[in-house]
Coordinates of C-alpha atoms in Angstrom, one line a residue:
M10 CA 112.2 77.3 116.2
P11 CA 114.2 79.0 118.9
A12 CA 112.3 80.7 121.7
P13 CA 111.6 84.3 121.1
V14 CA 113.4 87.1 122.9
R15 CA 111.2 88.0 125.9
P16 CA 109.6 91.5 125.6
A17 CA 111.1 94.4 127.4
T18 CA 108.7 96.7 129.1
A19 CA 109.4 100.0 130.7
S20 CA 108.2 100.9 134.2
G21 CA 107.0 104.3 132.9
G22 CA 106.3 106.0 129.6
P23 CA 106.2 103.7 126.5
Q24 CA 106.3 100.0 126.7
R25 CA 108.6 98.2 124.2
Y26 CA 108.2 94.6 123.0
R27 CA 110.9 93.0 120.9
W28 CA 110.3 89.5 119.5
R29 CA 112.5 87.4 117.2
W30 CA 111.8 84.0 115.5
T31 CA 113.9 82.0 113.0
L32 CA 112.0 80.5 110.2
R33 CA 113.1 78.2 107.3
S34 CA 111.7 80.2 104.4
T35 CA 113.3 83.1 102.7
P36 CA 112.2 86.7 103.0
D37 CA 110.7 86.6 99.5
Q38 CA 108.7 83.5 100.3
L39 CA 107.4 84.9 103.6
W40 CA 106.7 88.4 102.5
P41 CA 103.3 87.8 100.8
F42 CA 102.1 86.2 104.1
I43 CA 103.5 88.5 106.7
A44 CA 102.8 91.7 104.6
D45 CA 99.2 90.7 104.2
T46 CA 98.3 92.4 107.5
N47 CA 94.5 92.1 106.8
R48 CA 94.8 88.3 107.0
F49 CA 97.4 88.4 109.7
D50 CA 95.2 90.5 112.0
K51 CA 92.3 88.2 111.4
E52 CA 94.3 85.1 112.2
T53 CA 95.8 86.6 115.3
G54 CA 92.4 87.3 116.7
L55 CA 92.2 91.1 116.2
P56 CA 88.7 92.6 115.8
T57 CA 87.2 94.0 112.6
V58 CA 87.8 97.6 111.9
H59 CA 85.6 100.4 110.5
N60 CA 86.8 103.4 108.5
L61 CA 85.5 106.8 109.8
P62 CA 85.0 109.8 107.5
G63 CA 88.4 111.3 106.6
N64 CA 89.5 114.7 105.4
E65 CA 88.3 114.5 101.8
S66 CA 88.7 118.2 101.3
D67 CA 92.5 118.0 101.8
P68 CA 94.0 115.5 99.3
T69 CA 97.4 115.9 101.0
D70 CA 96.0 114.4 104.2
L71 CA 96.7 110.7 103.8
R72 CA 96.0 109.6 107.4
R73 CA 92.9 107.5 108.1
R74 CA 90.4 107.6 111.0
V75 CA 89.6 104.1 112.2
E76 CA 87.6 102.5 115.1
V77 CA 86.9 99.1 116.5
L78 CA 84.5 97.8 119.2
V79 CA 85.9 95.2 121.6
F80 CA 83.5 93.9 124.3
G81 CA 81.7 97.3 124.2
L82 CA 84.9 99.2 124.5
R83 CA 85.3 101.8 121.6
I84 CA 88.9 102.2 120.3
E85 CA 89.5 105.0 117.9
W86 CA 92.7 106.1 116.2
E87 CA 94.4 108.0 113.4
E88 CA 96.6 105.8 111.3
Q89 CA 99.5 106.8 109.0
P90 CA 99.9 104.9 105.7
F91 CA 102.2 102.0 106.1
E92 CA 105.8 102.4 105.2
W93 CA 107.8 99.5 103.7
V94 CA 110.6 98.2 101.6
R95 CA 109.8 94.9 100.1
P96 CA 110.7 92.2 101.3
R97 CA 112.7 93.6 104.2
W98 CA 110.4 95.6 106.6
F99 CA 107.2 97.5 107.1
E100 CA 106.0 99.8 109.8
V101 CA 102.8 101.6 110.8
K102 CA 102.1 104.4 113.4
R103 CA 98.9 105.1 115.2
R104 CA 97.7 107.9 117.4
Y105 CA 94.7 106.9 119.6
F106 CA 91.8 109.2 120.6
A107 CA 90.0 106.5 122.7
G108 CA 91.0 103.2 124.1
P109 CA 93.8 101.6 126.2
M110 CA 96.7 103.4 124.4
T111 CA 97.6 106.8 123.3
E112 CA 100.2 105.8 120.7
M113 CA 101.6 102.7 119.0
V114 CA 104.4 101.9 116.5
F115 CA 104.4 98.5 114.9
R116 CA 107.4 97.3 112.9
A117 CA 108.1 94.0 111.2
T118 CA 111.5 93.0 109.8
L119 CA 112.6 90.0 107.7
E120 CA 116.3 89.5 107.6
P121 CA 118.1 86.6 105.9
C122 CA 119.8 84.2 108.2
E123 CA 123.6 84.7 108.2
G124 CA 125.5 81.8 106.8
G125 CA 122.3 80.1 105.7
G126 CA 123.2 79.8 102.1
G127 CA 120.3 82.0 101.1
Q128 CA 117.8 80.1 103.2
G129 CA 116.0 81.0 106.4
T130 CA 114.8 84.3 107.8
V131 CA 114.9 86.0 111.2
V132 CA 111.4 87.6 111.6
G133 CA 111.3 90.4 114.0
Y134 CA 108.4 92.3 115.6
D135 CA 109.1 95.5 117.4
I136 CA 106.1 97.1 119.1
T137 CA 106.1 100.4 121.1
V138 CA 102.9 101.3 122.9
T139 CA 102.0 104.1 125.4
P140 CA 99.3 102.9 127.8
R141 CA 96.6 105.5 128.5
N142 CA 96.6 105.0 132.3
A143 CA 98.0 102.8 135.1
F144 CA 95.4 100.1 134.7
W145 CA 96.4 99.5 131.1
R146 CA 100.0 99.7 132.0
L147 CA 99.4 96.6 134.1
V148 CA 97.2 94.8 131.5
M149 CA 99.3 95.4 128.4
P150 CA 102.2 93.0 129.2
I151 CA 99.7 90.2 129.6
Q152 CA 97.4 91.0 126.7
L153 CA 100.1 92.1 124.2
G154 CA 103.3 90.7 125.6
R155 CA 102.0 87.2 126.3
I156 CA 98.6 86.4 124.6
F157 CA 99.2 88.3 121.3
R158 CA 102.8 87.2 121.1
N159 CA 101.7 83.5 121.2
R160 CA 99.2 84.2 118.5
V161 CA 101.9 85.8 116.3
R162 CA 104.2 82.8 116.8
K163 CA 101.4 80.4 115.8
A164 CA 100.6 82.4 112.7
L165 CA 104.3 82.6 111.7
L166 CA 104.7 78.8 112.1
K167 CA 101.7 78.3 109.8
Y168 CA 103.1 80.8 107.2
D169 CA 106.4 79.0 107.2
E170 CA 104.8 75.7 106.6
E171 CA 102.7 77.1 103.8
A172 CA 105.7 78.7 102.1
Q173 CA 107.7 75.5 102.4
A174 CA 104.9 73.5 100.9
A175 CA 104.7 75.9 98.0
E176 CA 108.5 75.6 97.5
R177 CA 108.2 71.8 97.4
R178 CA 105.3 71.9 94.8
G179 CA 107.4 74.2 92.7
D180 CA 104.3 76.3 91.9
K181 CA 104.9 76.3 88.1
N182 CA 102.6 78.2 85.8
G183 CA 100.8 75.4 84.0
S184 CA 99.6 77.7 81.1
G185 CA 102.8 78.9 79.5
E186 CA 105.0 81.9 79.9
A187 CA 103.6 85.2 81.3
A188 CA 103.6 88.2 79.1
P189 CA 107.0 90.0 79.1
E190 CA 105.6 93.1 80.7
A191 CA 103.5 91.2 83.3
A192 CA 104.3 92.0 86.9
P193 CA 105.7 88.9 88.6
E194 CA 103.7 87.7 91.5
A195 CA 104.1 85.5 94.5
A196 CA 103.6 81.8 94.1
P197 CA 99.8 81.1 94.3
I198 CA 98.9 79.7 97.7
L199 CA 95.6 79.1 99.4
M200 CA 95.7 79.5 103.1
E201 CA 94.1 77.0 105.5
P202 CA 91.0 78.6 106.9
A203 CA 91.0 79.6 110.6
R204 CA 87.6 78.0 111.0
A205 CA 85.5 75.6 109.0
P206 CA 83.7 77.2 106.1
R207 CA 79.9 77.8 106.6
F208 CA 77.5 76.4 104.1
S209 CA 74.0 77.8 103.5
A210 CA 71.0 75.7 104.2
G211 CA 70.9 73.1 101.5
G212 CA 74.2 74.3 100.2
E213 CA 75.9 70.9 100.2
E214 CA 73.1 69.4 98.1
R215 CA 73.2 72.3 95.6
L216 CA 77.0 72.0 95.3
G217 CA 76.7 68.3 94.5
A218 CA 73.9 69.0 91.9
S219 CA 75.9 71.8 90.3
S220 CA 79.1 69.6 90.0
R221 CA 77.1 66.8 88.3
A222 CA 75.6 69.4 85.9
L223 CA 79.1 70.6 85.0
V224 CA 80.3 67.1 84.2
E225 CA 77.2 66.5 82.1
R226 CA 78.1 69.8 80.2
G227 CA 81.4 68.2 79.2
V228 CA 83.6 69.9 81.7
A229 CA 86.6 67.8 82.8
P230 CA 85.7 65.9 86.0
Q231 CA 89.1 66.6 87.6
L232 CA 88.6 70.3 87.1
V233 CA 85.2 70.2 88.6
E234 CA 86.5 68.3 91.6
R235 CA 89.3 70.9 92.2
L236 CA 86.7 73.7 92.1
V237 CA 84.4 71.9 94.4
D238 CA 87.2 71.2 96.9
T239 CA 88.1 74.9 96.8
I240 CA 84.5 75.9 97.5
R241 CA 84.4 73.4 100.4
S242 CA 87.7 74.4 102.0
A243 CA 88.9 77.9 101.0
D244 CA 89.2 80.7 103.6
D245 CA 86.5 83.4 103.3
L246 CA 89.1 85.9 102.3
D247 CA 90.3 83.7 99.4
A248 CA 86.8 82.6 98.4
H249 CA 85.1 86.1 98.1
R250 CA 87.3 87.1 95.2
M251 CA 88.4 84.1 93.2
R252 CA 90.6 84.8 90.2
P253 CA 90.6 82.1 87.5
Y254 CA 94.2 82.7 86.4
F255 CA 95.4 82.4 90.0
F256 CA 93.8 79.0 90.2
A257 CA 95.2 78.0 86.8
D258 CA 98.6 78.8 88.2
L259 CA 97.9 77.0 91.4
W260 CA 96.5 73.9 89.8
G261 CA 98.9 73.8 86.8
T262 CA 96.0 74.0 84.4
G263 CA 95.5 76.1 81.2
R264 CA 94.2 79.6 81.8
R265 CA 91.6 79.5 79.1
E266 CA 90.2 76.1 80.3
T267 CA 90.1 77.4 83.9
L268 CA 88.3 80.6 83.0
E269 CA 85.8 78.5 81.0
L270 CA 85.4 76.3 84.1
F271 CA 84.5 79.3 86.2
L272 CA 82.1 80.6 83.6
N273 CA 80.3 77.3 83.2
A274 CA 80.2 77.0 87.0
T275 CA 78.5 80.4 87.1
R276 CA 75.9 79.2 84.6
A277 CA 75.4 76.0 86.6
G278 CA 74.7 78.1 89.8
M279 CA 77.9 77.1 91.6
L280 CA 79.5 80.5 91.4
E281 CA 78.6 84.1 91.0
F282 CA 80.7 86.6 89.1
Q283 CA 81.4 90.2 89.6
W284 CA 83.1 93.0 87.6
D285 CA 85.7 94.8 89.7
V286 CA 86.8 98.3 88.7
L287 CA 90.4 98.9 89.8
C288 CA 92.1 102.2 90.6
P289 CA 94.9 102.9 88.1
M290 CA 97.1 104.2 91.0
C291 CA 96.7 102.0 94.0
R292 CA 95.0 99.2 91.9
G293 CA 92.5 98.4 94.6
T294 CA 88.8 97.5 93.8
K295 CA 86.8 100.8 93.9
S296 CA 83.6 99.6 92.3
R297 CA 81.9 96.3 91.9
S298 CA 79.0 95.3 89.6
S299 CA 77.2 92.0 89.0
S300 CA 76.4 93.0 85.4
L301 CA 78.2 95.0 82.7
S302 CA 75.1 97.1 82.3
D303 CA 75.6 98.4 85.9
L304 CA 79.3 99.2 85.3
A305 CA 80.3 102.8 86.2
E306 CA 82.3 104.6 83.5
T307 CA 83.8 107.1 85.9
V308 CA 84.9 106.0 89.4
H309 CA 86.4 107.8 92.4
C310 CA 89.2 106.5 94.5
G311 CA 89.1 108.0 98.0
A312 CA 92.5 106.7 98.9
C313 CA 94.2 108.3 95.9
H314 CA 91.9 111.3 95.7
I315 CA 91.3 110.8 91.9
D316 CA 88.5 110.2 89.5
F317 CA 89.2 107.9 86.6
K318 CA 87.5 106.3 83.6
A319 CA 87.2 102.5 83.6
N320 CA 88.8 100.6 80.7
F321 CA 88.4 97.0 79.8
D322 CA 92.1 96.5 79.1
Q323 CA 93.4 96.9 82.6
L324 CA 90.9 98.4 85.0
V325 CA 88.0 96.0 84.8
E326 CA 88.5 92.4 86.1
L327 CA 86.1 89.5 86.3
T328 CA 86.3 87.7 89.6
F329 CA 84.1 85.0 91.2
R330 CA 82.7 83.9 94.5
P331 CA 80.7 80.9 95.6
S332 CA 76.9 81.2 95.1
A333 CA 75.2 82.6 98.2
S334 CA 72.8 79.7 97.9
I335 CA 75.7 77.3 98.5
R336 CA 78.2 79.0 100.9
A337 CA 77.8 81.9 103.3
L338 CA 80.9 84.2 103.3
E339 CA 81.9 86.5 106.1
V340 CA 84.4 89.1 104.7
N341 CA 85.4 92.0 106.9
D342 CA 88.3 94.4 107.1
Y343 CA 90.8 93.8 109.9
C344 CA 93.4 96.3 108.7
V345 CA 92.7 99.4 106.6
G346 CA 96.2 99.5 105.0
S347 CA 98.6 96.7 104.1
P348 CA 101.7 96.4 101.9
Q349 CA 100.2 93.3 100.3
R350 CA 97.1 95.2 99.2
T351 CA 99.3 96.9 96.6
P352 CA 101.9 94.3 95.7
H353 CA 103.1 96.4 92.7
I354 CA 104.5 99.0 95.1
V355 CA 108.0 97.9 96.1
A356 CA 108.6 100.7 98.6
E357 CA 106.5 103.4 100.3
R358 CA 108.2 106.0 102.5
F359 CA 107.3 109.2 104.3
V360 CA 109.7 112.0 103.6
P361 CA 109.4 115.0 106.1
T362 CA 109.8 118.5 104.7
G363 CA 113.4 119.4 104.4
A364 CA 114.6 115.8 105.0
E365 CA 116.2 113.1 102.8
V366 CA 115.2 109.5 102.9
T367 CA 117.4 106.6 101.6
F368 CA 116.4 103.0 100.9
D369 CA 117.7 100.1 98.9
P370 CA 115.0 98.2 97.1
E371 CA 115.4 94.7 95.6
L372 CA 114.0 94.9 92.0
L373 CA 113.2 92.6 89.2
P374 CA 114.2 93.8 85.7
G375 CA 111.6 96.2 84.3
R376 CA 110.2 99.7 84.5
Y377 CA 109.4 101.5 87.7
R378 CA 108.1 104.9 88.7
L379 CA 108.8 107.1 91.7
R380 CA 105.8 109.3 92.6
A381 CA 104.4 111.2 95.5
A382 CA 100.8 110.7 96.6
S383 CA 98.5 113.6 95.7
M384 CA 101.2 115.2 93.6
A385 CA 101.8 115.4 89.9
G386 CA 105.0 114.3 88.2
G387 CA 107.5 111.6 89.1
A388 CA 110.7 109.8 87.9
L389 CA 111.0 106.7 85.8
V390 CA 113.5 104.0 86.6
D391 CA 114.6 101.3 84.2
A392 CA 116.1 98.4 86.2
R393 CA 118.4 96.2 84.2
E394 CA 120.6 93.1 84.8
D395 CA 122.5 93.0 81.5
S396 CA 124.4 96.3 81.5
E397 CA 126.5 98.6 83.7
P398 CA 123.9 101.2 84.8
E399 CA 124.3 103.8 87.5
N400 CA 123.4 102.3 90.9
E401 CA 121.9 105.4 92.5
V402 CA 118.6 107.2 92.0
R403 CA 118.8 110.7 93.5
V404 CA 115.9 113.1 93.2
A405 CA 114.8 116.3 94.9
I406 CA 111.1 117.2 95.0
S407 CA 110.2 120.9 95.3
T408 CA 106.9 122.8 94.8
A409 CA 108.0 123.2 91.1
G410 CA 108.2 119.4 90.6
W411 CA 110.7 116.7 90.4
S412 CA 114.4 117.4 89.7
D413 CA 115.0 114.5 87.3
G414 CA 112.8 112.5 85.1
A415 CA 114.5 109.1 84.2
F416 CA 117.2 106.8 85.5
T417 CA 118.7 103.5 84.4
T418 CA 119.9 101.4 87.3
S419 CA 120.8 97.9 88.4
T420 CA 118.2 95.8 90.1
T421 CA 119.7 96.8 93.5
P422 CA 119.9 100.6 93.4
T423 CA 120.2 103.0 96.2
V424 CA 117.3 105.5 96.2
R425 CA 117.7 109.0 97.8
I426 CA 114.8 111.3 97.9
R427 CA 114.9 114.9 99.2
N428 CA 111.7 116.8 100.1
D429 CA 112.1 120.5 99.4
T430 CA 108.4 121.2 99.6
D431 CA 106.6 122.8 102.6
R432 CA 104.8 119.5 103.5
E433 CA 105.4 115.9 104.3
L434 CA 105.3 113.6 101.3
L435 CA 104.4 110.0 100.9
V436 CA 106.7 108.6 98.1
L437 CA 105.8 105.4 96.3
F438 CA 108.2 103.3 94.2
E439 CA 106.0 101.1 92.0
R440 CA 106.4 98.6 89.2
L441 CA 104.6 99.9 86.1
S442 CA 103.6 96.6 84.5
W443 CA 100.3 95.2 85.5
T444 CA 99.4 91.8 86.9
D445 CA 99.3 88.8 84.6
R446 CA 96.7 87.0 86.7
A447 CA 93.8 89.3 86.0
A448 CA 91.0 88.0 83.8
T449 CA 90.3 91.5 82.3
A450 CA 87.1 92.4 80.7
A451 CA 88.9 92.7 77.4
D452 CA 90.0 89.1 77.7
V453 CA 86.7 87.8 78.8
I454 CA 84.4 89.4 76.2
A455 CA 86.8 88.1 73.5
L456 CA 86.2 84.5 74.7
Q457 CA 83.6 82.4 72.8
A458 CA 82.5 80.6 75.9
F459 CA 81.5 83.9 77.6
R460 CA 79.5 85.1 74.5
D461 CA 77.8 81.7 74.3
L462 CA 77.0 81.4 78.0
F463 CA 76.2 85.1 78.8
S464 CA 74.9 86.5 75.5
T465 CA 72.8 89.0 77.4
E466 CA 75.7 90.6 79.2
A467 CA 76.0 94.0 77.6
L468 CA 76.8 97.6 78.4
R469 CA 74.2 100.3 78.8
R470 CA 72.9 101.7 75.6
G471 CA 75.2 104.6 74.5
Q472 CA 78.0 103.6 76.9
Q473 CA 81.5 103.3 75.3
I474 CA 84.5 101.8 77.1
S475 CA 88.0 101.4 75.8
V476 CA 89.3 97.8 75.4
G477 CA 92.8 98.7 74.3
M478 CA 94.5 96.8 71.6
I479 CA 92.6 93.9 70.0
T480 CA 92.9 91.9 66.7
L481 CA 89.9 91.5 64.4
L482 CA 89.3 88.8 61.8
F483 CA 86.8 89.6 59.1
T484 CA 85.8 86.9 56.5
D485 CA 83.5 86.9 53.6
L486 CA 82.5 84.4 50.9
R487 CA 83.7 85.1 47.4
E488 CA 81.0 85.2 44.7
S489 CA 78.3 84.0 47.1
T490 CA 75.6 85.7 45.0
R491 CA 76.5 83.5 42.1
M492 CA 76.5 80.4 44.3
Y493 CA 72.9 81.1 45.4
R494 CA 72.0 81.5 41.7
E495 CA 73.8 78.4 40.5
I496 CA 72.9 75.8 43.2
G497 CA 69.7 77.3 44.6
D498 CA 68.7 79.1 47.8
A499 CA 68.3 76.2 50.1
P500 CA 71.5 74.3 49.3
A501 CA 73.5 77.6 49.3
F502 CA 72.0 78.6 52.6
G503 CA 72.9 75.2 54.1
A504 CA 76.5 75.6 52.8
V505 CA 76.7 79.0 54.4
M506 CA 75.5 77.7 57.7
D507 CA 78.0 74.9 57.6
H508 CA 80.8 77.3 56.8
F509 CA 79.9 79.3 59.9
D510 CA 80.2 76.2 62.0
V511 CA 83.7 75.5 60.6
L512 CA 84.9 79.0 61.1
K513 CA 83.5 79.2 64.7
A514 CA 85.3 76.0 65.6
A515 CA 88.6 77.4 64.2
I516 CA 88.1 80.7 66.0
G517 CA 87.2 79.1 69.3
R518 CA 90.1 76.7 69.0
H519 CA 92.5 79.7 68.8
N520 CA 91.1 81.7 71.8
G521 CA 88.9 84.0 69.8
A522 CA 85.1 84.7 69.7
V523 CA 82.6 85.4 66.9
V524 CA 81.3 88.9 67.5
K525 CA 78.6 88.6 64.8
T526 CA 77.7 87.3 61.4
I527 CA 76.5 89.7 58.7
G528 CA 75.0 87.9 55.7
D529 CA 77.7 85.3 54.9
A530 CA 80.4 87.4 56.6
V531 CA 82.0 86.8 60.0
M532 CA 83.5 89.3 62.4
A533 CA 85.7 87.7 65.2
V534 CA 87.9 89.2 68.0
F535 CA 91.1 88.0 69.5
R536 CA 93.4 89.3 72.2
N537 CA 96.5 87.7 70.7
P538 CA 97.3 88.7 67.0
A539 CA 99.0 85.4 66.3
D540 CA 95.9 83.5 67.4
A541 CA 93.8 85.5 64.8
V542 CA 96.2 84.6 62.0
R543 CA 96.3 81.0 63.0
A544 CA 92.4 80.9 63.1
A545 CA 92.2 82.5 59.7
V546 CA 94.7 80.1 58.1
D547 CA 93.1 77.1 59.8
G548 CA 89.6 78.2 58.8
Q549 CA 90.6 78.5 55.2
R550 CA 92.2 75.0 55.3
D551 CA 89.3 73.4 57.2
L552 CA 86.8 74.7 54.6
A553 CA 89.0 73.3 51.8
T554 CA 89.0 69.9 53.5
V555 CA 85.2 70.0 53.9
A556 CA 84.9 70.9 50.2
R557 CA 87.1 68.0 49.1
A558 CA 85.0 65.6 51.2
S559 CA 81.7 66.7 49.8
A560 CA 81.5 66.3 46.0
S561 CA 77.9 67.4 46.0
T562 CA 78.5 70.9 47.1
K563 CA 80.3 73.7 45.2
P564 CA 83.6 74.5 46.9
L565 CA 83.4 77.7 48.9
E566 CA 86.1 80.4 48.5
L567 CA 86.8 82.4 51.6
K568 CA 88.2 85.9 51.8
A569 CA 89.8 86.8 55.1
A570 CA 91.7 89.8 56.6
V571 CA 93.3 90.4 60.0
H572 CA 94.0 93.8 61.5
T573 CA 95.2 95.0 65.0
G574 CA 94.5 98.3 66.8
P575 CA 92.7 100.1 69.6
C576 CA 88.9 99.7 69.9
I577 CA 86.0 100.7 72.2
A578 CA 83.3 98.3 73.4
V579 CA 79.7 99.2 72.8
T580 CA 76.3 97.6 72.7
L581 CA 74.7 97.2 69.3
N582 CA 71.5 95.2 68.7
E583 CA 71.5 94.1 72.4
R584 CA 74.9 92.5 72.3
L585 CA 78.5 93.4 72.9
D586 CA 80.2 94.8 69.9
Y587 CA 83.3 96.8 68.9
F588 CA 83.5 100.2 67.3
G589 CA 86.2 102.5 65.8
S590 CA 88.7 103.0 63.1
T591 CA 90.2 99.5 63.7
V592 CA 86.9 97.9 62.9
N593 CA 86.4 100.0 59.7
T594 CA 89.9 99.1 58.5
A595 CA 89.5 95.4 59.1
A596 CA 86.2 95.4 57.3
R597 CA 87.7 97.2 54.3
L598 CA 90.8 94.9 54.2
V599 CA 88.8 91.8 53.6
G600 CA 87.7 93.2 50.3
L601 CA 91.3 93.0 49.1
S602 CA 91.4 89.2 49.6
R603 CA 91.1 87.3 46.3
G604 CA 89.8 84.1 48.0
G605 CA 91.7 81.3 49.5
E606 CA 94.1 83.8 51.2
V607 CA 94.4 85.9 54.3
V608 CA 95.3 89.6 54.1
V609 CA 97.3 90.6 57.2
S610 CA 97.9 94.3 58.0
E611 CA 101.3 95.7 59.0
E612 CA 100.0 96.5 62.5
T613 CA 99.3 92.7 63.0
V614 CA 102.7 91.7 61.4
A615 CA 104.4 94.0 63.9
D616 CA 103.7 91.4 66.6
A617 CA 106.7 89.2 67.1
Q618 CA 104.6 86.0 67.4
V619 CA 103.0 86.8 64.0
R620 CA 106.3 87.3 62.4
A621 CA 107.5 84.0 63.7
L622 CA 104.3 82.3 62.4
L623 CA 104.8 83.8 58.9
G624 CA 108.3 82.6 58.9
E625 CA 107.1 79.1 59.7
L626 CA 104.6 79.2 56.8
G627 CA 107.5 80.1 54.4
P628 CA 107.9 82.3 51.3
R629 CA 105.7 80.1 49.1
A630 CA 102.7 80.8 51.4
V631 CA 103.5 84.4 52.4
L632 CA 103.7 86.8 49.5
P633 CA 105.9 90.0 49.6
D634 CA 104.6 93.1 51.2
E635 CA 102.5 95.5 49.2
D636 CA 101.0 98.9 49.7
V637 CA 97.2 99.2 49.1
E638 CA 94.6 101.9 49.3
L639 CA 91.3 101.4 51.1
K640 CA 88.0 103.1 50.5
G641 CA 87.2 105.6 53.2
F642 CA 90.9 106.2 54.0
P643 CA 92.1 108.6 51.3
E644 CA 94.8 110.1 53.5
R645 CA 97.1 107.0 53.8
K646 CA 98.2 103.7 52.2
F647 CA 98.2 100.4 54.1
R648 CA 101.0 97.9 53.9
V649 CA 99.8 94.3 53.9
V650 CA 101.0 90.7 53.3
R651 CA 99.0 87.9 51.8
V652 CA 99.0 84.4 53.2
V653 CA 98.0 81.9 50.5
C654 CA 96.2 78.9 52.1
G655 CA 95.8 76.7 49.1

């Protein structure tokens, strides 16, 4: 690494420091490290910060009041929101009310090395400070220009090594392709802790006992070992909000098995879980609960000045942390704003009144939105690679709203924004798709392991929370009353219990969960429609196999139906359940099954994976579409297909 350019300081007025380093990694590889200014500030020895009350009465005032204490010296400032264009630069401005400075502007740049074949980055830091008095004018070149510069250099070398190690590993997702609309994320990387993690008294012994208990439960020893190593070595910032799908991608393991590992580890006392409620705009955690019964339905985001309702589909995520009885975590804020806190935002720019701002973002294919903080409206941008779209987005914002509503561009457009309002605007350019690494509440409560391990987890009585689109499987035994009469109550009851075990195994094998049994009927939930159809078909076939192997028991004929649609989560009979028209429809559809077949609704068939599965089963198994009527739905007909499983 070449030596940095020495800082230039002025003899009077502002002091300017300009540093440059050449690193081996690309800007895309380095951005998640350098733009995580909360971690960067911690690793460069800056003190923890504290938010002061802001101007909640004025939603247009986006500046924050912050203070720190350093050796008894109180430093207070007003901070503008960060500006940035990923992965090229970010900047923050501060105006100080107390402390050694009156103003500071901090700018970081990441420029590709010229002639490097796409490899290497020149990382620049440009800092302008105005010392408060003559004493600080003498101290600043030593404290900032020498000590802090060396800490920055050390942090950058560490980031470069971590990025290179990730590149060598390849960081492939070990659990399959992400959903098409999932937001792409940086390669999963755990940072080396700045200091050795601190265990609670007796924590090492408890960790060992918990790991042995997990292996005895049947959890794969290599998975347990990876989790134990993480608890022993992860930085506090990484350990306090552990995301199972992140670790699945990091370890190259399946997402379901990794989530089940974390759930079992919680039951064994190794981890604790928490339900995080995320703001739909900035996507930061705005509420945290240790139980679903404590989950708030309506949450306020002070940063975005909005109230919003939590939903299980996107806004509630299950995260984990080491048990307090095993490891003590110290998690503080070192920076109140950071580009990496909102990785879905590609660019964020201030636009003064009457001015125009231009920037050139680098996009991945997908849908984006331009919006202004604390202002309704916006513009949609569809970024494409496979066409000849316009390469410029030009909008004007007035008090009446936005000039244009939608654009189709390349993945490297030029964005021009003019502010014709009477106030400064903070404009955000954000990707609309949500992260693929979130274990959402909708995912978790549809997992059999969660329902088995945490059967008491339920919402407050009367609380209703949307779970978005789910797929339901209903089954029922054909002519079960006759079976009880013909073979007797005890043998029939035993056969019904055995059939529950067969169905539960098939449902769990295909990523579903049994919600409840009603008599000899089963209601199960799935997040993926194709999984529900596979479970229904396999359940039918497994029951037939059991019947052939047992000549003493009358063969059971199973009716089954699969339907997809929106639902809400509720608590019924002290357990999590689902409610709504989708549930009613699925329950009615099962009555159309003639036994030995699965009735599949057109809403489920609309899924591409389901259509592919039906194509694999072939025309002999999949009967032609038909229109049917359902009791309780006189206003419409339902189109279904029948899958014959005999």
